[in-house]
Coordinates of C-alpha atoms in Angstrom, one line a residue:
Chain S
M1 CA 82.6 -14.8 1.3
S2 CA 79.1 -16.0 1.6
I3 CA 76.7 -17.7 -0.8
D4 CA 73.4 -15.9 -1.2
L5 CA 70.0 -17.3 -1.9
K6 CA 70.2 -16.3 -5.6
T7 CA 73.5 -18.3 -6.0
I8 CA 71.9 -21.3 -4.2
K9 CA 69.1 -21.3 -6.7
H10 CA 71.5 -21.0 -9.6
I11 CA 73.6 -23.9 -8.3
A12 CA 70.5 -26.0 -7.9
K13 CA 69.6 -25.2 -11.5
L14 CA 73.0 -26.3 -12.7
S15 CA 72.8 -29.4 -10.6
R16 CA 69.4 -30.2 -12.1
I17 CA 67.8 -30.5 -8.6
S18 CA 64.5 -28.7 -8.0
I19 CA 64.3 -26.9 -4.7
D20 CA 61.6 -24.8 -3.0
D21 CA 62.3 -21.7 -1.0
K22 CA 62.4 -23.5 2.3
K23 CA 65.0 -26.0 1.1
A24 CA 67.0 -23.2 -0.5
K25 CA 67.2 -21.4 2.9
E26 CA 68.3 -24.6 4.6
L27 CA 71.0 -25.1 1.9
E28 CA 72.1 -21.5 2.2
K29 CA 72.8 -22.1 5.9
D30 CA 74.5 -25.5 5.4
L31 CA 76.6 -24.5 2.5
N32 CA 77.8 -21.3 4.1
S33 CA 78.9 -23.2 7.2
I34 CA 80.7 -25.7 5.0
F35 CA 82.4 -23.0 3.0
E36 CA 83.5 -21.1 6.1
F37 CA 85.3 -24.3 7.0
I38 CA 86.8 -24.7 3.5
E39 CA 88.1 -21.1 3.5
A40 CA 90.9 -22.3 5.8
L41 CA 92.7 -23.3 2.6
N42 CA 93.3 -19.7 1.7
K43 CA 95.9 -19.5 4.4
V44 CA 98.2 -21.8 2.4
D45 CA 100.5 -20.3 -0.3
T46 CA 100.2 -22.6 -3.3
K47 CA 101.7 -20.4 -6.0
K48 CA 104.5 -22.8 -6.7
V49 CA 102.6 -26.0 -6.2
D50 CA 101.5 -28.3 -9.0
P51 CA 97.9 -29.7 -8.6
L52 CA 97.7 -33.4 -7.9
T53 CA 95.1 -34.6 -10.4
S54 CA 95.6 -38.4 -9.9
I55 CA 97.3 -40.5 -7.3
V56 CA 98.2 -43.0 -10.1
E57 CA 100.4 -40.7 -12.1
T58 CA 100.9 -42.8 -15.2
S59 CA 99.5 -42.3 -18.6
L60 CA 96.3 -44.2 -19.5
K61 CA 96.8 -47.5 -21.3
L62 CA 95.5 -47.8 -24.9
R63 CA 93.4 -50.8 -25.9
G64 CA 91.8 -52.0 -29.1
D65 CA 88.3 -50.7 -29.8
E66 CA 86.6 -54.1 -29.9
V67 CA 83.1 -55.3 -29.2
K68 CA 83.3 -57.8 -26.4
T69 CA 79.7 -58.2 -25.4
K70 CA 77.0 -58.5 -28.0
N71 CA 73.2 -58.8 -28.0
I72 CA 72.6 -57.3 -24.7
R73 CA 69.8 -54.9 -25.6
E74 CA 67.4 -56.6 -23.3
Q75 CA 69.8 -56.4 -20.4
I76 CA 70.5 -52.7 -21.0
L77 CA 66.8 -51.8 -21.3
K78 CA 65.5 -54.0 -18.4
N79 CA 66.1 -51.2 -15.8
S80 CA 64.5 -48.5 -18.0
P81 CA 61.9 -46.6 -16.0
D82 CA 59.8 -46.6 -19.1
E83 CA 58.3 -50.0 -20.3
N84 CA 59.3 -49.6 -24.0
K85 CA 61.3 -52.6 -25.2
D86 CA 63.3 -50.9 -28.0
F87 CA 64.2 -47.5 -26.7
F88 CA 64.8 -45.3 -23.7
V89 CA 61.8 -43.0 -23.7
V90 CA 61.9 -39.4 -22.4
P91 CA 59.4 -36.5 -22.4
K92 CA 59.1 -34.8 -25.8
V93 CA 62.0 -32.5 -26.5
V94 CA 61.3 -31.3 -30.1
E95 CA 58.0 -29.5 -30.7
Chain X
M1 CA 75.3 -73.0 16.2
S2 CA 76.6 -70.4 18.6
D3 CA 80.0 -72.0 18.0
I4 CA 79.9 -71.4 14.3
I5 CA 79.2 -67.7 14.5
N6 CA 82.0 -67.2 17.0
L7 CA 84.7 -68.5 14.7
T8 CA 86.9 -66.3 12.7
L9 CA 87.0 -66.5 8.9
S10 CA 90.3 -68.5 8.9
A11 CA 88.9 -70.9 11.6
L12 CA 85.8 -71.5 9.5
I13 CA 87.8 -72.2 6.4
N14 CA 89.9 -74.8 8.4
K15 CA 86.8 -76.5 9.7
I16 CA 85.3 -76.7 6.2
K17 CA 88.5 -78.0 4.7
K18 CA 88.7 -80.7 7.4
K19 CA 85.0 -81.5 6.8
E20 CA 84.1 -80.7 10.4
L21 CA 81.6 -78.2 9.2
S22 CA 79.6 -78.1 6.0
S23 CA 78.9 -74.9 4.0
Q24 CA 75.2 -75.5 4.7
E25 CA 75.7 -75.6 8.4
I26 CA 77.7 -72.4 8.4
T27 CA 75.3 -70.6 5.9
N28 CA 72.2 -71.6 7.9
A29 CA 73.8 -70.5 11.2
Y30 CA 74.4 -67.0 9.8
I31 CA 71.0 -66.8 8.2
A32 CA 69.3 -67.8 11.4
R33 CA 71.1 -65.1 13.4
A34 CA 70.4 -62.5 10.7
E35 CA 66.7 -63.4 10.9
K36 CA 66.8 -62.6 14.7
S37 CA 68.8 -59.5 14.3
K38 CA 66.5 -57.4 12.0
D39 CA 66.3 -54.6 14.6
L40 CA 69.9 -53.6 13.7
N41 CA 68.7 -52.9 10.1
T42 CA 72.0 -54.1 8.6
Y43 CA 70.5 -55.7 5.5
I44 CA 68.9 -53.8 2.6
T45 CA 68.5 -56.9 0.5
T46 CA 68.8 -60.6 1.6
D47 CA 69.5 -63.4 -0.8
F48 CA 69.1 -66.2 1.7
E49 CA 67.3 -68.8 -0.5
N50 CA 69.9 -68.6 -3.2
A51 CA 72.7 -68.8 -0.5
I52 CA 71.2 -72.0 0.9
E53 CA 71.0 -73.5 -2.6
K54 CA 74.6 -72.5 -3.4
A55 CA 75.8 -73.9 0.0
K56 CA 74.1 -77.2 -0.9
K57 CA 75.8 -77.3 -4.3
F58 CA 79.1 -76.5 -2.6
D59 CA 78.7 -79.4 -0.2
E60 CA 77.9 -81.8 -3.0
K61 CA 80.8 -80.9 -5.4
G62 CA 82.7 -77.9 -4.2
N63 CA 86.4 -77.2 -4.6
F64 CA 88.0 -77.3 -1.2
D65 CA 91.2 -75.7 -2.5
Y66 CA 89.5 -72.4 -2.9
K67 CA 90.5 -69.6 -0.6
L68 CA 86.9 -69.0 0.6
P69 CA 85.4 -72.5 0.2
G70 CA 81.6 -72.4 0.7
I71 CA 81.9 -69.3 3.0
P72 CA 78.8 -67.1 3.2
I73 CA 79.5 -63.4 2.9
A74 CA 77.3 -60.3 3.0
V75 CA 78.7 -57.2 1.2
K76 CA 78.1 -53.5 1.2
D77 CA 75.3 -52.5 -1.1
L78 CA 77.6 -50.4 -3.2
F79 CA 79.0 -53.3 -5.1
C80 CA 77.0 -54.2 -8.2
T81 CA 75.8 -57.8 -8.0
N82 CA 74.4 -59.5 -11.1
N83 CA 70.7 -60.0 -10.9
L84 CA 70.5 -58.8 -7.3
K85 CA 69.2 -55.3 -6.4
T86 CA 72.0 -52.8 -5.8
T87 CA 70.8 -49.5 -4.2
A88 CA 73.8 -47.6 -2.8
G89 CA 71.5 -46.8 0.0
S90 CA 69.6 -44.4 -2.3
K91 CA 66.0 -44.0 -3.4
I92 CA 67.2 -43.2 -6.9
L93 CA 68.6 -46.7 -7.2
S94 CA 66.0 -48.5 -5.1
N95 CA 64.8 -50.5 -8.1
F96 CA 68.1 -51.1 -9.8
I97 CA 69.1 -54.6 -10.7
P98 CA 72.5 -54.8 -12.3
S99 CA 73.2 -57.1 -15.3
Y100 CA 76.9 -57.4 -14.3
E101 CA 79.1 -58.1 -11.3
S102 CA 81.7 -55.9 -9.7
T103 CA 85.2 -57.2 -10.2
V104 CA 85.9 -57.4 -6.4
T105 CA 82.7 -59.4 -5.6
Q106 CA 83.4 -61.6 -8.6
H107 CA 86.8 -62.5 -7.0
L108 CA 84.9 -63.6 -3.8
W109 CA 82.6 -65.9 -5.8
D110 CA 85.5 -67.2 -7.9
E111 CA 87.2 -68.4 -4.7
G112 CA 84.1 -70.2 -3.5
A113 CA 82.3 -67.6 -1.4
I114 CA 78.5 -67.4 -1.3
L115 CA 76.6 -64.1 -1.3
L116 CA 74.2 -63.7 1.7
G117 CA 72.9 -60.3 0.8
K118 CA 73.6 -56.6 0.5
L119 CA 74.3 -54.5 3.6
N120 CA 73.1 -51.0 4.4
C121 CA 75.3 -48.0 3.9
D122 CA 75.1 -44.2 3.8
E123 CA 73.5 -43.0 0.6
F124 CA 76.2 -43.2 -2.1
A125 CA 78.7 -43.7 0.7
M126 CA 78.3 -40.1 1.8
G127 CA 78.1 -40.1 5.6
S128 CA 80.0 -41.1 8.8
S129 CA 77.1 -42.6 10.8
N130 CA 74.9 -44.6 8.4
E131 CA 72.2 -42.0 9.0
T132 CA 71.8 -40.8 5.4
S133 CA 70.6 -44.2 4.0
F134 CA 67.2 -44.1 2.3
F135 CA 66.7 -47.5 4.0
G136 CA 67.0 -46.1 7.5
N137 CA 69.6 -45.9 10.3
V138 CA 71.7 -48.9 11.3
E139 CA 72.2 -49.6 14.9
S140 CA 75.5 -50.8 16.3
P141 CA 75.7 -53.9 18.3
V142 CA 78.0 -52.2 20.8
G143 CA 75.1 -50.2 22.3
K144 CA 71.4 -49.2 21.9
K145 CA 70.8 -46.3 19.6
V146 CA 74.5 -46.0 18.9
V147 CA 75.7 -45.4 15.3
P148 CA 78.0 -48.0 13.7
G149 CA 79.9 -45.3 11.8
G150 CA 79.8 -44.9 8.1
S151 CA 79.6 -45.1 5.3
S152 CA 80.1 -48.9 5.6
G153 CA 77.9 -48.9 8.7
G154 CA 75.7 -51.9 7.8
S155 CA 78.9 -53.9 7.0
A156 CA 80.5 -53.0 10.3
S157 CA 77.4 -53.6 12.3
A158 CA 76.7 -57.0 10.6
L159 CA 80.3 -58.1 11.1
A160 CA 80.5 -57.0 14.8
A161 CA 77.1 -58.6 15.5
K162 CA 78.3 -61.9 13.8
L163 CA 75.8 -61.9 11.0
T164 CA 78.6 -62.5 8.4
P165 CA 82.1 -63.9 9.1
T166 CA 83.7 -61.1 7.0
T167 CA 82.6 -58.4 4.7
I168 CA 83.8 -55.9 2.2
G169 CA 83.3 -52.1 2.3
T170 CA 84.5 -49.1 0.4
D171 CA 86.6 -46.2 1.8
T172 CA 86.6 -42.7 0.2
G173 CA 87.4 -40.7 3.3
G174 CA 87.4 -43.3 6.1
S175 CA 84.3 -45.3 5.3
I176 CA 86.0 -48.7 6.2
R177 CA 88.3 -47.6 9.0
Q178 CA 85.9 -45.3 11.0
P179 CA 83.1 -47.8 11.2
A180 CA 85.6 -50.6 12.0
S181 CA 86.9 -48.4 14.8
F182 CA 83.4 -47.7 16.1
T183 CA 82.4 -51.4 16.2
G184 CA 85.6 -53.1 17.4
T185 CA 86.5 -54.7 14.1
V186 CA 89.4 -54.6 11.7
G187 CA 89.1 -52.4 8.6
L188 CA 91.7 -52.2 5.8
K189 CA 91.8 -49.6 3.1
P190 CA 94.3 -50.8 0.5
T191 CA 96.5 -48.6 -1.6
Y192 CA 94.6 -46.7 -4.3
G193 CA 94.8 -48.9 -7.4
S194 CA 95.0 -52.3 -5.5
C195 CA 91.4 -53.4 -5.7
S196 CA 89.4 -52.8 -8.9
R197 CA 86.7 -50.1 -8.8
Y198 CA 84.8 -51.7 -11.7
G199 CA 81.2 -52.2 -10.7
I200 CA 81.3 -50.2 -7.5
V201 CA 78.8 -47.4 -7.5
A202 CA 81.2 -44.4 -7.9
F203 CA 81.4 -41.6 -5.3
A204 CA 84.7 -39.8 -5.7
S205 CA 86.7 -41.8 -8.3
S206 CA 90.2 -40.5 -7.3
L207 CA 89.6 -41.6 -3.7
D208 CA 87.3 -44.6 -3.7
Q209 CA 88.9 -47.9 -2.7
A210 CA 87.3 -51.3 -1.7
G211 CA 88.7 -53.2 1.2
P212 CA 88.1 -56.0 3.7
M213 CA 86.4 -55.6 7.1
T214 CA 87.2 -58.6 9.3
Q215 CA 87.3 -60.0 12.8
D216 CA 91.0 -60.0 13.0
V217 CA 94.2 -59.1 11.1
S218 CA 94.8 -62.6 9.6
D219 CA 91.3 -62.6 8.1
A220 CA 92.1 -59.2 6.6
A221 CA 95.3 -60.6 5.0
L222 CA 93.3 -63.5 3.7
M223 CA 90.6 -61.3 2.2
L224 CA 93.2 -59.0 0.6
D225 CA 94.7 -62.0 -1.1
V226 CA 91.3 -62.6 -2.7
I227 CA 90.3 -59.1 -3.7
S228 CA 93.6 -57.3 -4.6
K229 CA 94.1 -58.0 -8.3
Y230 CA 95.0 -56.0 -11.4
D231 CA 92.0 -55.3 -13.6
T232 CA 91.9 -54.0 -17.1
K233 CA 88.3 -52.8 -16.6
D234 CA 89.5 -50.1 -14.1
S235 CA 91.9 -47.6 -15.8
T236 CA 93.4 -46.7 -12.5
S237 CA 94.1 -50.3 -11.4
V238 CA 97.8 -50.8 -10.8
N239 CA 99.7 -53.8 -12.0
F240 CA 102.2 -54.2 -9.2
K241 CA 103.6 -57.4 -7.6
R242 CA 101.1 -58.3 -4.9
G243 CA 102.2 -60.2 -1.8
D244 CA 101.1 -63.5 -0.5
Y245 CA 99.6 -61.6 2.4
F246 CA 98.1 -64.3 4.5
K247 CA 101.0 -66.8 4.2
S248 CA 103.6 -64.1 4.7
L249 CA 102.1 -62.7 7.9
S250 CA 104.8 -62.2 10.6
S251 CA 104.6 -60.8 14.0
N252 CA 108.3 -59.9 14.2
I253 CA 108.5 -56.2 13.9
K254 CA 111.8 -55.6 15.6
G255 CA 113.6 -52.6 14.3
K256 CA 110.6 -51.2 12.3
K257 CA 110.4 -47.5 12.5
I258 CA 107.0 -46.1 13.4
G259 CA 106.3 -42.3 13.0
I260 CA 104.1 -40.4 15.5
P261 CA 102.7 -37.3 13.8
K262 CA 102.3 -34.4 16.2
E263 CA 99.6 -32.7 14.1
Y264 CA 97.2 -35.6 14.9
R265 CA 97.1 -34.3 18.5
V266 CA 94.1 -32.2 17.7
D267 CA 92.2 -29.7 19.9
G268 CA 89.3 -31.2 21.8
M269 CA 90.4 -34.8 21.3
A270 CA 89.0 -37.0 24.0
K271 CA 91.4 -37.9 26.8
E272 CA 90.8 -41.6 26.3
I273 CA 91.8 -41.3 22.7
E274 CA 95.1 -39.7 23.7
S275 CA 95.8 -42.4 26.2
L276 CA 94.9 -45.1 23.7
W277 CA 97.4 -43.6 21.4
Q278 CA 100.1 -43.5 24.1
D279 CA 99.4 -47.1 25.0
G280 CA 99.8 -48.0 21.3
I281 CA 103.2 -46.3 21.3
T282 CA 104.3 -48.1 24.5
L283 CA 103.2 -51.4 23.0
L284 CA 105.1 -50.9 19.8
K285 CA 108.2 -50.1 21.8
K286 CA 107.8 -53.3 23.7
L287 CA 107.5 -55.2 20.5
G288 CA 110.9 -53.9 19.4
A289 CA 109.8 -51.1 17.1
K290 CA 111.5 -47.7 17.0
I291 CA 109.3 -44.7 17.7
I292 CA 110.1 -41.5 15.8
D293 CA 108.4 -38.2 16.1
I294 CA 107.4 -36.8 12.7
S295 CA 105.6 -33.9 11.3
L296 CA 102.8 -33.8 8.7
P297 CA 102.4 -30.1 8.6
H298 CA 99.5 -29.8 6.2
T299 CA 97.2 -32.3 8.1
K300 CA 94.7 -29.6 9.1
Y301 CA 94.0 -28.7 5.5
A302 CA 93.2 -32.3 4.5
L303 CA 89.5 -32.2 5.5
P304 CA 88.7 -28.8 3.9
A305 CA 90.5 -30.0 0.7
Y306 CA 88.6 -33.3 0.8
Y307 CA 85.3 -31.4 1.0
I308 CA 86.2 -29.8 -2.3
V309 CA 87.7 -32.7 -4.2
A310 CA 85.2 -35.4 -3.1
P311 CA 82.0 -33.4 -3.8
A312 CA 83.4 -32.1 -7.1
E313 CA 84.0 -35.7 -8.3
A314 CA 80.6 -36.8 -6.8
S315 CA 78.7 -34.1 -8.6
S316 CA 80.2 -35.3 -11.8
N317 CA 79.7 -39.0 -11.1
L318 CA 76.1 -38.6 -9.9
A319 CA 75.1 -36.6 -13.0
R320 CA 74.2 -40.0 -14.6
Y321 CA 71.2 -40.4 -12.3
D322 CA 68.7 -38.6 -14.5
G323 CA 65.7 -41.0 -14.6
V324 CA 66.3 -42.0 -18.2
K325 CA 68.1 -45.3 -18.4
Y326 CA 67.7 -46.9 -14.9
G327 CA 66.6 -46.1 -11.4
Y328 CA 63.8 -43.9 -10.0
R329 CA 62.0 -41.5 -12.3
S330 CA 59.6 -38.7 -11.4
E331 CA 57.5 -37.3 -14.2
G332 CA 57.8 -33.6 -15.3
E333 CA 56.2 -31.5 -18.0
N334 CA 59.4 -31.4 -20.1
L335 CA 62.8 -33.2 -20.1
I336 CA 64.5 -30.7 -17.8
S337 CA 61.7 -30.7 -15.2
M338 CA 61.7 -34.6 -15.4
Y339 CA 65.5 -34.5 -14.5
E340 CA 65.0 -31.9 -11.8
N341 CA 62.1 -33.7 -10.1
T342 CA 63.7 -37.1 -10.4
R343 CA 66.9 -35.9 -8.7
S344 CA 65.1 -33.8 -6.1
E345 CA 62.9 -36.7 -5.0
G346 CA 65.5 -39.5 -5.7
F347 CA 68.5 -38.0 -3.7
G348 CA 68.5 -37.4 0.1
D349 CA 69.7 -34.2 1.8
E350 CA 73.4 -35.0 2.3
V351 CA 73.8 -36.2 -1.3
K352 CA 72.1 -33.0 -2.6
R353 CA 74.4 -30.9 -0.4
R354 CA 77.5 -32.5 -1.8
I355 CA 76.3 -32.3 -5.4
M356 CA 75.6 -28.6 -4.9
I357 CA 79.0 -28.0 -3.3
G358 CA 80.7 -29.9 -6.1
T359 CA 78.8 -28.1 -8.8
Y360 CA 79.7 -24.7 -7.2
V361 CA 83.4 -25.4 -6.9
L362 CA 83.6 -26.6 -10.5
S363 CA 81.4 -23.8 -11.9
S364 CA 82.8 -21.0 -14.0
G365 CA 84.7 -18.4 -12.0
Y366 CA 85.2 -20.6 -8.9
Y367 CA 87.2 -23.5 -10.4
D368 CA 90.6 -22.0 -9.7
A369 CA 89.7 -20.6 -6.3
Y370 CA 88.4 -23.9 -5.0
Y371 CA 89.0 -27.0 -7.1
L372 CA 92.5 -26.2 -8.4
K373 CA 93.4 -24.9 -4.9
A374 CA 92.3 -28.1 -3.3
Q375 CA 94.3 -30.2 -5.8
K376 CA 97.4 -28.2 -4.9
I377 CA 96.8 -28.7 -1.2
R378 CA 96.4 -32.4 -2.0
R379 CA 99.9 -32.4 -3.5
L380 CA 101.2 -30.8 -0.3
I381 CA 99.5 -33.4 1.9
K382 CA 101.0 -36.2 -0.2
N383 CA 104.4 -34.6 -0.1
D384 CA 104.2 -34.5 3.7
F385 CA 103.8 -38.3 3.7
D386 CA 106.6 -38.8 1.1
E387 CA 108.9 -36.8 3.3
A388 CA 107.9 -38.7 6.5
Y389 CA 108.4 -42.1 4.8
K390 CA 112.1 -41.2 4.2
S391 CA 112.6 -41.9 7.9
V392 CA 109.8 -44.2 9.0
D393 CA 108.1 -47.5 7.7
A394 CA 104.6 -46.7 9.0
I395 CA 102.7 -44.1 11.0
L396 CA 100.5 -44.7 14.1
T397 CA 97.5 -42.5 14.8
P398 CA 94.1 -42.9 16.5
S399 CA 91.5 -44.0 13.9
T400 CA 88.9 -41.4 15.0
P401 CA 88.9 -38.4 17.3
S402 CA 86.1 -39.9 19.5
S403 CA 84.2 -43.2 20.1
A404 CA 80.8 -44.0 18.5
F405 CA 78.0 -41.4 19.2
K406 CA 74.3 -41.7 19.5
I407 CA 71.9 -41.7 16.5
G408 CA 70.8 -38.1 15.9
D409 CA 73.6 -36.5 17.8
K410 CA 75.4 -34.9 14.8
T411 CA 72.8 -34.8 12.1
D412 CA 72.0 -31.1 12.5
D413 CA 75.5 -29.9 11.9
P414 CA 77.3 -31.2 8.7
V415 CA 80.7 -29.9 9.7
S416 CA 80.7 -31.6 13.1
M417 CA 79.8 -34.8 11.3
Y418 CA 82.7 -34.3 8.8
L419 CA 85.2 -33.9 11.6
N420 CA 84.8 -37.6 12.4
D421 CA 87.0 -38.3 9.4
I422 CA 89.9 -36.0 10.4
F423 CA 92.4 -38.8 10.9
T424 CA 91.3 -40.9 7.9
V425 CA 90.9 -38.4 5.1
P426 CA 94.6 -37.5 4.6
V427 CA 95.2 -41.2 3.7
N428 CA 92.7 -41.2 0.9
L429 CA 94.0 -37.9 -0.5
S430 CA 97.4 -39.5 -0.7
G431 CA 96.3 -42.9 -2.0
L432 CA 98.0 -44.7 0.9
P433 CA 97.0 -48.0 2.6
A434 CA 95.8 -47.9 6.2
I435 CA 94.3 -50.2 8.7
S436 CA 92.2 -49.7 11.8
I437 CA 92.5 -52.3 14.6
P438 CA 90.4 -52.4 17.8
A439 CA 92.7 -51.3 20.6
G440 CA 90.6 -50.4 23.7
K441 CA 87.3 -49.2 25.0
D442 CA 85.9 -45.9 26.3
K443 CA 84.1 -45.3 29.6
N444 CA 80.8 -46.5 28.0
N445 CA 82.5 -49.7 26.9
Y446 CA 82.4 -48.6 23.2
P447 CA 85.4 -49.7 21.1
L448 CA 88.3 -47.5 20.1
G449 CA 90.6 -48.1 17.2
L450 CA 94.2 -47.3 16.3
Q451 CA 95.2 -46.6 12.7
L452 CA 98.4 -47.6 11.0
I453 CA 99.2 -45.8 7.8
G454 CA 101.7 -47.5 5.4
K455 CA 103.7 -46.7 2.3
A456 CA 102.0 -47.2 -1.0
F457 CA 101.7 -50.9 -2.0
E458 CA 103.3 -52.1 1.3
E459 CA 100.2 -53.7 2.8
Q460 CA 102.3 -56.6 4.1
N461 CA 104.2 -54.2 6.4
L462 CA 100.9 -52.8 7.7
L463 CA 99.4 -56.2 8.3
D464 CA 102.5 -57.4 10.1
I465 CA 102.6 -54.5 12.5
S466 CA 98.9 -54.7 13.3
Y467 CA 99.2 -58.5 13.6
S468 CA 101.9 -58.2 16.2
M469 CA 99.9 -55.5 18.1
E470 CA 96.7 -57.5 17.9
K471 CA 98.3 -60.5 19.7
E472 CA 99.3 -58.3 22.7
L473 CA 96.1 -56.2 22.8
S474 CA 93.8 -59.3 22.9
F475 CA 90.7 -57.1 22.4
K476 CA 87.3 -58.6 23.0
N477 CA 84.0 -57.0 22.1
N478 CA 82.0 -59.2 24.6
L479 CA 78.6 -58.2 23.1
Q480 CA 75.5 -59.1 25.1
D481 CA 73.2 -59.8 22.1
W482 CA 70.8 -57.2 23.5
W483 CA 69.1 -56.8 20.0
I484 CA 68.0 -60.4 19.8

């Protein structure tokens, strides 16, 4: 199986990464060589095998839904790429 | 001053406790050496002024009962440090200043350690040679233009070059053990769930684990005592009874059963690696261990499975870098193009590749064929180890299939780079602890490492075996300080 240029552009779109045609061609080459390597897995019969989803196979612990840190608006906003002191600002999304 | 930087962590602690050295003397010695070692490019961010201030405070009224009293330590730049820039080696986090501290680094400061600064690493810990960092390549002190390994390459290089007495790294597929092997240092990846992942920039959450990188095995035991603790802030942290690793260290390994997996004898493995492994086996026999041939039949599928599982988790973890709440932002004409431009400019090539692989294997129509398949293979790999551990206490393998290579040698071919981790990746997939210890040198005088893999939560056993081997190996790096 090989991944074509159209698929590469589709994956880039899904990944929210803009790529030009040159980059897409590079990625086509790289991803195909990586997937060729990955295809080895098809040799293994896994019909009767359960997937391993986590190494720590215990159920997650419950905890009370309590506020532990308060008044940290300034801390949270200090790394915001936009200078606004009250909100995170993004380009307009509603016309 | 040259005496200070040649001391192991445990020796420094003894000197400080006996008041033969002050924290300021030690801190200044490491800072002075780091200032002269900039060519190695180990640091992304230094915090030297604060370190000197903290050392002064420690000397005035420090607690000498701490496990790391007044000891300066630099850490991998993947651990969030409160009020100190944390970049993960990426442009997208190049301006990120955390407002909280990772649990593991907090444990260091709680035991009296002093932060020197943040060490270079592959971008988001994705790489095996420290060549994917936005902040440039790191050179290894073992040779000019030689890679230190990765992703904890800055940590390994700084430790081997004696710019920090010890350090901590993270290991998702070998990122502590492989660079330790390349630089002649000790690297321990603890059992998954031992050290909290809270505040560590996430790469692949089911595989990531923090661990110590040290000059010798006792230092690794000492550091593990400090950083291995249950943490409610990490939902996969395991509340098991931890050992008193440093105090319990024993070099008596008579009767221990060590497995030698035939599948690790891979095609094209360098001869010197094969003989290193044989010498390791001979040494273990001499120390009274029993050698048992074992089989881990699914070993060859570990790397392909890893390159589905790790990118899948990474693509999901790295979705948070969108230019909205923190980090680098590039403008766009609308929200989507702002996201796309930010991520395109903010991530480097290897990170983009892995996000794309991950997105693909998780996308509709391919999930079963790739992601689910890889998780099933992961089960088979873990079963192999479970089966083997019915008859052995630990497993001995080489740490890497080759010694360190030159900068630029493998950057054009991602798969050849990935093959570096062939012996380390199965351990992460199975959540097991493993340690790499320096065991010999190749024809260029570059270090070679042996890996011991243990049973889950039995770090003491691993430390004891490697401690007994280390005594006999008496490995010395003998670096010539060519970079100063």
